[in-house]
Amino acid sequence: MIYSAPSRQLRVAASQSELRYARGTARPLEGVPILVGDLIDTKDIETRYGSTIFDRHVPSADAAAVTNILNAGALIIGKTDVPELGWDRGAEASSKSNDTALPTDSLRIANSAAARAIEQGIAPAALVTDIGGAVCSAAAQHGVVGFKPSRSLLPKTGMWQLAPTLDQGAILGATVDDVLKVAMACSPPTEICSIDHFEVATLLDISNIVPGRQVASAFVRAVQKIFPKSPARIAETDFLHGTYSVYQAILQIEAAICIHSHFSDEQLAFASFGFQEAIRRAGALSVSCYASAMSARQYLTAQLDACFAKIDFLLLPVTPIPDSQNGYKSVQIGNWSGTSEEARLTYSVPFCLADLPTISVPLSVPEGGRPVGIQIVAGRGNDWKLLAFAKKGSESG
């Protein structure tokens, strides 16, 4: 954690939870310790959005999603580290972030600190933000569950939004049930979904990035265990090629607009050198580049909607290789070469661009093997159906 909640505040909240349990009036998350990402406002707890620009910034109000989980009885025990202003671009986190109790690496990736804290048993769940499906890759890297819902599911008031059409709230948990409980507290469903009959398809690679042996074998074993009769495979995937480039164009242009509209040059002088360089490169992109990327995004969305008109769920690996190195270091995967950033997000960005709910669930790996995850995607707006399916699969597998 970067910051812990004030100890007196925690003691008072814990005492109130004990009283509720004694009186039989416990709420759904009564007394449950929850972590919150540093891009989400928390009243009376410093929230720096990963940047020295906001050093000693303490919000006057909680984010809407935080208010919801507090009203459900949760205890906010602290904040977790994030990339500077939420821009996961392979540069080091802000120089002040080295005071975290859980540094993930000198090159941090989004949500790794929260996922690692859950992996180590510090808390069963975390309320975080997501961009590009990074919550799923962080979850897979640390053997926990990551849920990227539809953008409308979790209220965004009080969450820092670097790229408004991409940023959203997300949830990490030790189990699917932990994620489900937090999701229900943040945005109570109008009806409970049951999973009886469903159509499932699988996908093993995107953009010619074929998963490595450990990921492929773990994925195939999991699918065969849950579905003795092998599901169909998506045959036509050309429309998924190049989606990482589309995502990067939209992210960089929206981020540049956001940064320049919020901060003066004097304020940006306090940002890290890597962040300033990223802003400079993004500023060189044209309006026509953004328009072209948004057009490609619209086409991708239509193609994925057509796929989900025939199936309920799509299963694929979260990343092609386990525990990808952070940052923009070059990697070779089979005949494909590129940055590890691209490898880490290529399997998730299509569903971020199309706003489809996605969950990452850890898979069994041989002793000594690195954690890997299976990614489950549902059709538009089917968040509760997805969570019910993932819970049923985790209980049976």
Short mmCIF file of N, CA, C and O in Angstrom, two decimals, residues 74-190:
data_model
loop_
_atom_site.label_atom_id
_atom_site.label_comp_id
_atom_site.label_asym_id
_atom_site.label_seq_id
_atom_site.Cartn_x
_atom_site.Cartn_y
_atom_site.Cartn_z
N ALA A 74 -17.91 -2.23 4.06
CA ALA A 74 -16.48 -2.48 3.83
C ALA A 74 -15.60 -1.54 4.65
O ALA A 74 -15.99 -0.41 4.98
N LEU A 75 -14.39 -1.99 4.94
CA LEU A 75 -13.38 -1.17 5.60
C LEU A 75 -12.28 -0.85 4.59
O LEU A 75 -11.61 -1.76 4.10
N ILE A 76 -12.10 0.41 4.26
CA ILE A 76 -11.03 0.81 3.35
C ILE A 76 -9.74 0.86 4.16
O ILE A 76 -9.57 1.73 5.03
N ILE A 77 -8.82 -0.06 3.89
CA ILE A 77 -7.61 -0.14 4.72
C ILE A 77 -6.42 0.60 4.11
O ILE A 77 -5.43 0.84 4.80
N GLY A 78 -6.50 0.98 2.82
CA GLY A 78 -5.39 1.71 2.24
C GLY A 78 -5.48 1.83 0.73
O GLY A 78 -6.40 1.30 0.11
N LYS A 79 -4.50 2.55 0.16
CA LYS A 79 -4.44 2.81 -1.29
C LYS A 79 -3.27 2.03 -1.89
O LYS A 79 -2.25 1.80 -1.24
N THR A 80 -3.43 1.64 -3.16
CA THR A 80 -2.36 0.90 -3.84
C THR A 80 -1.77 1.70 -5.00
O THR A 80 -2.44 2.53 -5.61
N ASP A 81 -0.51 1.43 -5.28
CA ASP A 81 0.27 2.15 -6.27
C ASP A 81 -0.30 2.02 -7.68
O ASP A 81 -0.89 0.99 -8.03
N VAL A 82 -0.12 3.06 -8.48
CA VAL A 82 -0.59 3.08 -9.87
C VAL A 82 0.45 3.77 -10.74
O VAL A 82 1.30 4.51 -10.23
N PRO A 83 0.42 3.56 -12.06
CA PRO A 83 1.30 4.34 -12.94
C PRO A 83 0.92 5.81 -12.87
O PRO A 83 -0.21 6.16 -12.50
N GLU A 84 1.84 6.68 -13.22
CA GLU A 84 1.61 8.12 -13.11
C GLU A 84 0.39 8.57 -13.90
O GLU A 84 0.31 8.38 -15.12
N LEU A 85 -0.60 9.13 -13.18
CA LEU A 85 -1.86 9.59 -13.75
C LEU A 85 -2.57 8.50 -14.56
O LEU A 85 -3.36 8.79 -15.46
N GLY A 86 -2.27 7.24 -14.22
CA GLY A 86 -2.95 6.12 -14.86
C GLY A 86 -2.44 5.76 -16.23
O GLY A 86 -3.02 4.90 -16.90
N TRP A 87 -1.32 6.37 -16.65
CA TRP A 87 -0.80 6.10 -17.99
C TRP A 87 0.23 4.99 -17.91
O TRP A 87 1.39 5.22 -17.60
N ASP A 88 -0.21 3.78 -18.18
CA ASP A 88 0.67 2.61 -18.13
C ASP A 88 1.47 2.56 -19.42
O ASP A 88 1.09 1.94 -20.40
N ARG A 89 2.61 3.23 -19.42
CA ARG A 89 3.37 3.39 -20.66
C ARG A 89 4.78 2.84 -20.53
O ARG A 89 5.67 3.19 -21.30
N GLY A 90 5.02 2.03 -19.48
CA GLY A 90 6.33 1.42 -19.34
C GLY A 90 7.35 2.29 -18.67
O GLY A 90 8.47 1.85 -18.45
N ALA A 91 6.99 3.53 -18.33
CA ALA A 91 7.93 4.38 -17.60
C ALA A 91 7.80 4.12 -16.11
O ALA A 91 6.81 3.60 -15.65
N GLU A 92 8.84 4.50 -15.36
CA GLU A 92 8.80 4.25 -13.92
C GLU A 92 7.68 5.06 -13.28
O GLU A 92 7.28 6.09 -13.80
N ALA A 93 7.18 4.56 -12.15
CA ALA A 93 6.16 5.31 -11.41
C ALA A 93 6.80 6.57 -10.87
O ALA A 93 8.01 6.76 -10.93
N SER A 94 5.99 7.47 -10.34
CA SER A 94 6.52 8.73 -9.84
C SER A 94 7.57 8.46 -8.76
O SER A 94 7.52 7.47 -8.05
N SER A 95 8.51 9.37 -8.63
CA SER A 95 9.63 9.14 -7.72
C SER A 95 9.17 8.97 -6.29
O SER A 95 9.83 8.32 -5.50
N LYS A 96 8.03 9.52 -5.94
CA LYS A 96 7.52 9.39 -4.57
C LYS A 96 6.91 8.02 -4.33
O LYS A 96 6.64 7.65 -3.20
N SER A 97 6.63 7.27 -5.38
CA SER A 97 5.93 6.00 -5.21
C SER A 97 6.81 4.92 -4.61
O SER A 97 6.34 3.83 -4.34
N ASN A 98 8.10 5.22 -4.40
CA ASN A 98 8.94 4.18 -3.82
C ASN A 98 8.71 4.00 -2.33
O ASN A 98 9.37 3.20 -1.69
N ASP A 99 7.73 4.75 -1.76
CA ASP A 99 7.42 4.52 -0.35
C ASP A 99 6.36 3.43 -0.18
O ASP A 99 5.97 3.11 0.93
N THR A 100 5.91 2.83 -1.28
CA THR A 100 4.91 1.78 -1.18
C THR A 100 5.48 0.56 -0.48
O THR A 100 6.65 0.23 -0.63
N ALA A 101 4.61 -0.11 0.27
CA ALA A 101 5.03 -1.34 0.94
C ALA A 101 5.05 -2.51 -0.02
O ALA A 101 5.56 -3.58 0.30
N LEU A 102 4.46 -2.31 -1.20
CA LEU A 102 4.38 -3.41 -2.17
C LEU A 102 4.83 -2.94 -3.55
O LEU A 102 4.05 -2.90 -4.49
N PRO A 103 6.09 -2.56 -3.72
CA PRO A 103 6.55 -2.21 -5.06
C PRO A 103 6.52 -3.44 -5.94
O PRO A 103 6.97 -4.51 -5.53
N THR A 104 5.98 -3.34 -7.14
CA THR A 104 5.90 -4.51 -8.00
C THR A 104 7.18 -4.72 -8.79
O THR A 104 7.62 -5.83 -9.00
N ASP A 105 7.76 -3.64 -9.24
CA ASP A 105 9.00 -3.67 -10.01
C ASP A 105 9.40 -2.22 -10.21
O ASP A 105 8.62 -1.31 -9.99
N SER A 106 10.63 -1.97 -10.67
CA SER A 106 11.00 -0.59 -10.97
C SER A 106 10.16 -0.09 -12.15
O SER A 106 9.93 1.10 -12.30
N LEU A 107 9.72 -0.99 -13.00
CA LEU A 107 8.79 -0.64 -14.08
C LEU A 107 7.44 -1.25 -13.73
O LEU A 107 7.24 -2.45 -13.84
N ARG A 108 6.49 -0.41 -13.29
CA ARG A 108 5.23 -0.92 -12.78
C ARG A 108 4.20 -1.04 -13.90
O ARG A 108 4.21 -0.27 -14.84
N ILE A 109 3.30 -1.99 -13.77
CA ILE A 109 2.17 -2.07 -14.67
C ILE A 109 0.90 -1.84 -13.87
O ILE A 109 0.86 -2.08 -12.66
N ALA A 110 -0.13 -1.34 -14.54
CA ALA A 110 -1.36 -0.97 -13.86
C ALA A 110 -1.92 -2.14 -13.07
O ALA A 110 -2.01 -3.26 -13.56
N ASN A 111 -2.32 -1.85 -11.84
CA ASN A 111 -3.01 -2.78 -10.94
C ASN A 111 -2.14 -3.90 -10.38
O ASN A 111 -2.65 -4.75 -9.64
N SER A 112 -0.85 -3.92 -10.70
CA SER A 112 0.00 -4.99 -10.16
C SER A 112 0.12 -4.89 -8.64
O SER A 112 0.17 -5.91 -7.95
N ALA A 113 0.19 -3.67 -8.11
CA ALA A 113 0.34 -3.52 -6.66
C ALA A 113 -0.89 -4.07 -5.94
O ALA A 113 -0.76 -4.77 -4.94
N ALA A 114 -2.08 -3.76 -6.45
CA ALA A 114 -3.31 -4.25 -5.83
C ALA A 114 -3.40 -5.77 -5.95
O ALA A 114 -3.76 -6.47 -5.00
N ALA A 115 -3.08 -6.30 -7.15
CA ALA A 115 -3.14 -7.75 -7.36
C ALA A 115 -2.15 -8.48 -6.46
O ALA A 115 -2.45 -9.53 -5.88
N ARG A 116 -0.97 -7.90 -6.30
CA ARG A 116 0.04 -8.53 -5.45
C ARG A 116 -0.39 -8.51 -3.98
O ARG A 116 -0.14 -9.46 -3.23
N ALA A 117 -1.03 -7.42 -3.56
CA ALA A 117 -1.50 -7.33 -2.18
C ALA A 117 -2.54 -8.41 -1.89
O ALA A 117 -2.54 -9.03 -0.82
N ILE A 118 -3.42 -8.66 -2.85
CA ILE A 118 -4.43 -9.72 -2.69
C ILE A 118 -3.75 -11.08 -2.67
O ILE A 118 -4.08 -11.95 -1.86
N GLU A 119 -2.79 -11.27 -3.57
CA GLU A 119 -2.03 -12.53 -3.62
C GLU A 119 -1.37 -12.81 -2.27
O GLU A 119 -1.31 -13.96 -1.82
N GLN A 120 -0.90 -11.77 -1.60
CA GLN A 120 -0.20 -11.94 -0.32
C GLN A 120 -1.15 -11.96 0.87
O GLN A 120 -0.70 -12.04 2.02
N GLY A 121 -2.46 -11.87 0.63
CA GLY A 121 -3.42 -12.00 1.71
C GLY A 121 -3.67 -10.75 2.51
O GLY A 121 -4.28 -10.80 3.59
N ILE A 122 -3.23 -9.59 2.02
CA ILE A 122 -3.44 -8.33 2.75
C ILE A 122 -4.92 -7.95 2.77
O ILE A 122 -5.43 -7.41 3.75
N ALA A 123 -5.63 -8.24 1.69
CA ALA A 123 -7.07 -7.99 1.59
C ALA A 123 -7.65 -8.97 0.58
O ALA A 123 -6.94 -9.44 -0.31
N PRO A 124 -8.95 -9.29 0.68
CA PRO A 124 -9.55 -10.21 -0.27
C PRO A 124 -9.97 -9.57 -1.58
O PRO A 124 -10.27 -10.26 -2.54
N ALA A 125 -9.99 -8.22 -1.62
CA ALA A 125 -10.47 -7.57 -2.85
C ALA A 125 -9.96 -6.14 -2.91
O ALA A 125 -9.54 -5.55 -1.91
N ALA A 126 -10.01 -5.58 -4.12
CA ALA A 126 -9.59 -4.19 -4.34
C ALA A 126 -10.48 -3.55 -5.39
O ALA A 126 -10.84 -4.19 -6.38
N LEU A 127 -10.81 -2.30 -5.16
CA LEU A 127 -11.53 -1.49 -6.13
C LEU A 127 -10.48 -0.67 -6.88
O LEU A 127 -9.74 0.10 -6.27
N VAL A 128 -10.38 -0.86 -8.19
CA VAL A 128 -9.32 -0.23 -8.98
C VAL A 128 -9.93 0.37 -10.25
O VAL A 128 -11.14 0.37 -10.44
N THR A 129 -9.08 0.88 -11.11
CA THR A 129 -9.50 1.34 -12.43
C THR A 129 -8.84 0.48 -13.49
O THR A 129 -7.86 -0.21 -13.23
N ASP A 130 -9.38 0.53 -14.70
CA ASP A 130 -8.83 -0.28 -15.78
C ASP A 130 -8.77 0.53 -17.06
O ASP A 130 -9.64 1.38 -17.32
N ILE A 131 -7.75 0.25 -17.85
CA ILE A 131 -7.65 0.79 -19.19
C ILE A 131 -6.94 -0.26 -20.04
O ILE A 131 -5.89 -0.77 -19.67
N GLY A 132 -7.57 -0.67 -21.11
CA GLY A 132 -6.97 -1.67 -22.00
C GLY A 132 -7.08 -3.10 -21.52
O GLY A 132 -6.48 -3.99 -22.10
N GLY A 133 -7.83 -3.33 -20.44
CA GLY A 133 -7.92 -4.69 -19.91
C GLY A 133 -6.75 -5.06 -19.03
O GLY A 133 -6.52 -6.24 -18.74
N ALA A 134 -5.99 -4.05 -18.55
CA ALA A 134 -4.81 -4.33 -17.74
C ALA A 134 -5.15 -5.03 -16.43
O ALA A 134 -4.30 -5.73 -15.86
N VAL A 135 -6.38 -4.86 -15.95
CA VAL A 135 -6.77 -5.53 -14.70
C VAL A 135 -6.70 -7.04 -14.86
O VAL A 135 -6.35 -7.76 -13.92
N CYS A 136 -7.02 -7.53 -16.05
CA CYS A 136 -6.98 -8.98 -16.28
C CYS A 136 -5.55 -9.50 -16.34
O CYS A 136 -5.25 -10.57 -15.79
N SER A 137 -4.66 -8.76 -16.99
CA SER A 137 -3.27 -9.22 -17.07
C SER A 137 -2.59 -9.15 -15.70
O SER A 137 -1.80 -10.04 -15.35
N ALA A 138 -2.90 -8.13 -14.90
CA ALA A 138 -2.34 -8.06 -13.55
C ALA A 138 -2.84 -9.21 -12.69
O ALA A 138 -2.08 -9.81 -11.93
N ALA A 139 -4.13 -9.53 -12.83
CA ALA A 139 -4.70 -10.64 -12.07
C ALA A 139 -4.04 -11.96 -12.46
O ALA A 139 -3.67 -12.77 -11.59
N ALA A 140 -3.87 -12.18 -13.76
CA ALA A 140 -3.24 -13.42 -14.23
C ALA A 140 -1.81 -13.52 -13.74
O ALA A 140 -1.34 -14.60 -13.37
N GLN A 141 -1.10 -12.41 -13.71
CA GLN A 141 0.30 -12.39 -13.29
C GLN A 141 0.46 -12.80 -11.83
O GLN A 141 1.47 -13.40 -11.44
N HIS A 142 -0.57 -12.51 -11.01
CA HIS A 142 -0.46 -12.77 -9.57
C HIS A 142 -1.41 -13.87 -9.08
O HIS A 142 -1.57 -14.05 -7.87
N GLY A 143 -2.04 -14.59 -9.99
CA GLY A 143 -2.86 -15.72 -9.60
C GLY A 143 -4.14 -15.36 -8.87
O GLY A 143 -4.60 -16.10 -8.00
N VAL A 144 -4.73 -14.18 -9.20
CA VAL A 144 -5.98 -13.76 -8.58
C VAL A 144 -7.02 -13.52 -9.68
O VAL A 144 -6.77 -13.78 -10.86
N VAL A 145 -8.19 -13.03 -9.28
CA VAL A 145 -9.28 -12.81 -10.23
C VAL A 145 -9.39 -11.32 -10.57
O VAL A 145 -9.33 -10.47 -9.66
N GLY A 146 -9.53 -11.00 -11.85
CA GLY A 146 -9.70 -9.61 -12.28
C GLY A 146 -10.95 -9.45 -13.11
O GLY A 146 -11.18 -10.22 -14.05
N PHE A 147 -11.78 -8.48 -12.78
CA PHE A 147 -13.06 -8.26 -13.46
C PHE A 147 -13.09 -6.88 -14.09
O PHE A 147 -13.03 -5.87 -13.39
N LYS A 148 -13.15 -6.84 -15.43
CA LYS A 148 -13.34 -5.59 -16.17
C LYS A 148 -14.80 -5.57 -16.63
O LYS A 148 -15.16 -6.22 -17.60
N PRO A 149 -15.66 -4.83 -15.93
CA PRO A 149 -17.08 -4.83 -16.28
C PRO A 149 -17.36 -3.93 -17.48
O PRO A 149 -16.46 -3.31 -18.04
N SER A 150 -18.61 -3.87 -17.87
CA SER A 150 -19.04 -2.86 -18.84
C SER A 150 -18.77 -1.50 -18.21
O SER A 150 -18.85 -1.32 -16.99
N ARG A 151 -18.46 -0.50 -19.04
CA ARG A 151 -18.09 0.80 -18.49
C ARG A 151 -19.19 1.46 -17.67
O ARG A 151 -18.93 2.29 -16.80
N SER A 152 -20.42 1.09 -17.92
CA SER A 152 -21.54 1.72 -17.20
C SER A 152 -21.85 1.04 -15.87
O SER A 152 -22.64 1.57 -15.08
N LEU A 153 -21.22 -0.10 -15.56
CA LEU A 153 -21.62 -0.84 -14.36
C LEU A 153 -21.18 -0.14 -13.08
O LEU A 153 -21.98 0.00 -12.15
N LEU A 154 -19.92 0.28 -13.01
CA LEU A 154 -19.42 0.94 -11.80
C LEU A 154 -19.43 2.45 -12.00
O LEU A 154 -18.93 2.95 -13.02
N PRO A 155 -20.00 3.21 -11.06
CA PRO A 155 -20.03 4.68 -11.22
C PRO A 155 -18.62 5.25 -11.29
O PRO A 155 -17.74 4.87 -10.52
N LYS A 156 -18.40 6.19 -12.22
CA LYS A 156 -17.05 6.73 -12.44
C LYS A 156 -16.81 8.05 -11.74
O LYS A 156 -15.70 8.58 -11.78
N THR A 157 -17.82 8.60 -11.08
CA THR A 157 -17.64 9.85 -10.35
C THR A 157 -16.57 9.67 -9.28
O THR A 157 -16.64 8.75 -8.46
N GLY A 158 -15.56 10.53 -9.31
CA GLY A 158 -14.48 10.44 -8.33
C GLY A 158 -13.34 9.54 -8.76
O GLY A 158 -12.43 9.29 -7.97
N MET A 159 -13.37 9.05 -9.99
CA MET A 159 -12.26 8.27 -10.54
C MET A 159 -11.51 9.13 -11.55
O MET A 159 -12.14 9.76 -12.41
N TRP A 160 -10.18 9.14 -11.47
CA TRP A 160 -9.38 9.85 -12.45
C TRP A 160 -9.54 9.18 -13.81
O TRP A 160 -9.40 7.97 -13.93
N GLN A 161 -9.85 9.99 -14.84
CA GLN A 161 -10.06 9.45 -16.18
C GLN A 161 -9.08 10.10 -17.15
O GLN A 161 -9.27 11.25 -17.55
N LEU A 162 -8.08 9.34 -17.52
CA LEU A 162 -7.07 9.82 -18.44
C LEU A 162 -7.59 9.81 -19.88
O LEU A 162 -7.37 10.74 -20.64
N ALA A 163 -8.28 8.73 -20.25
CA ALA A 163 -8.86 8.58 -21.59
C ALA A 163 -10.35 8.26 -21.40
O ALA A 163 -10.71 7.12 -21.12
N PRO A 164 -11.22 9.25 -21.53
CA PRO A 164 -12.63 9.09 -21.15
C PRO A 164 -13.37 7.95 -21.83
O PRO A 164 -14.27 7.37 -21.22
N THR A 165 -13.01 7.59 -23.06
CA THR A 165 -13.74 6.50 -23.73
C THR A 165 -13.13 5.13 -23.45
O THR A 165 -13.64 4.12 -23.94
N LEU A 166 -12.05 5.10 -22.65
CA LEU A 166 -11.39 3.83 -22.34
C LEU A 166 -11.36 3.52 -20.84
O LEU A 166 -11.48 2.38 -20.43
N ASP A 167 -11.20 4.56 -20.01
CA ASP A 167 -11.07 4.36 -18.56
C ASP A 167 -12.37 3.88 -17.94
O ASP A 167 -13.46 4.27 -18.36
N GLN A 168 -12.25 3.08 -16.88
CA GLN A 168 -13.42 2.60 -16.16
C GLN A 168 -13.02 1.99 -14.83
O GLN A 168 -11.84 1.77 -14.57
N GLY A 169 -14.00 1.73 -13.98
CA GLY A 169 -13.75 1.04 -12.73
C GLY A 169 -13.60 -0.45 -12.97
O GLY A 169 -14.09 -0.99 -13.97
N ALA A 170 -12.91 -1.14 -12.05
CA ALA A 170 -12.70 -2.58 -12.16
C ALA A 170 -12.51 -3.14 -10.76
O ALA A 170 -12.35 -2.39 -9.79
N ILE A 171 -12.51 -4.46 -10.65
CA ILE A 171 -12.41 -5.12 -9.35
C ILE A 171 -11.42 -6.27 -9.42
O ILE A 171 -11.43 -7.04 -10.38
N LEU A 172 -10.58 -6.38 -8.39
CA LEU A 172 -9.69 -7.52 -8.21
C LEU A 172 -10.13 -8.28 -6.96
O LEU A 172 -10.59 -7.66 -5.99
N GLY A 173 -10.00 -9.60 -6.99
CA GLY A 173 -10.38 -10.38 -5.82
C GLY A 173 -9.60 -11.67 -5.73
O GLY A 173 -9.05 -12.16 -6.72
N ALA A 174 -9.55 -12.24 -4.52
CA ALA A 174 -8.89 -13.53 -4.35
C ALA A 174 -9.66 -14.64 -5.05
O ALA A 174 -9.07 -15.60 -5.55
N THR A 175 -10.99 -14.51 -5.08
CA THR A 175 -11.84 -15.50 -5.74
C THR A 175 -12.92 -14.80 -6.54
O THR A 175 -13.14 -13.59 -6.39
N VAL A 176 -13.62 -15.56 -7.38
CA VAL A 176 -14.74 -14.99 -8.14
C VAL A 176 -15.81 -14.50 -7.18
O VAL A 176 -16.43 -13.45 -7.39
N ASP A 177 -16.03 -15.24 -6.10
CA ASP A 177 -17.05 -14.86 -5.13
C ASP A 177 -16.71 -13.52 -4.47
O ASP A 177 -17.61 -12.70 -4.23
N ASP A 178 -15.43 -13.28 -4.18
CA ASP A 178 -15.01 -11.99 -3.62
C ASP A 178 -15.33 -10.85 -4.58
O ASP A 178 -15.83 -9.79 -4.19
N VAL A 179 -15.03 -11.06 -5.86
CA VAL A 179 -15.31 -10.05 -6.88
C VAL A 179 -16.81 -9.81 -6.99
O VAL A 179 -17.28 -8.66 -7.08
N LEU A 180 -17.58 -10.89 -6.98
CA LEU A 180 -19.03 -10.79 -7.11
C LEU A 180 -19.63 -9.97 -5.97
O LEU A 180 -20.51 -9.12 -6.19
N LYS A 181 -19.17 -10.19 -4.75
CA LYS A 181 -19.70 -9.46 -3.60
C LYS A 181 -19.42 -7.96 -3.71
O LYS A 181 -20.29 -7.13 -3.41
N VAL A 182 -18.22 -7.59 -4.13
CA VAL A 182 -17.88 -6.18 -4.28
C VAL A 182 -18.69 -5.56 -5.43
O VAL A 182 -19.19 -4.44 -5.31
N ALA A 183 -18.83 -6.29 -6.53
CA ALA A 183 -19.60 -5.78 -7.67
C ALA A 183 -21.05 -5.52 -7.27
O ALA A 183 -21.65 -4.50 -7.65
N MET A 184 -21.63 -6.44 -6.51
CA MET A 184 -23.02 -6.28 -6.09
C MET A 184 -23.19 -5.11 -5.13
O MET A 184 -24.22 -4.44 -5.13
N ALA A 185 -22.16 -4.84 -4.33
CA ALA A 185 -22.22 -3.69 -3.43
C ALA A 185 -22.08 -2.38 -4.20
O ALA A 185 -22.72 -1.37 -3.87
N CYS A 186 -21.23 -2.38 -5.23
CA CYS A 186 -21.02 -1.17 -6.03
C CYS A 186 -22.21 -0.83 -6.91
O CYS A 186 -22.56 0.34 -7.09
N SER A 187 -22.83 -1.86 -7.44
CA SER A 187 -23.92 -1.66 -8.41
C SER A 187 -24.89 -2.84 -8.30
O SER A 187 -24.80 -3.79 -9.08
N PRO A 188 -25.80 -2.80 -7.33
CA PRO A 188 -26.70 -3.94 -7.10
C PRO A 188 -27.47 -4.33 -8.37
O PRO A 188 -28.04 -3.47 -9.04
N PRO A 189 -27.48 -5.63 -8.72
CA PRO A 189 -28.21 -6.07 -9.92
C PRO A 189 -29.72 -6.01 -9.71
O PRO A 189 -30.20 -6.13 -8.58
N THR A 190 -30.44 -5.82 -10.80
CA THR A 190 -31.90 -5.77 -10.71
C THR A 190 -32.50 -7.18 -10.66
O THR A 190 -33.61 -7.36 -10.21
#
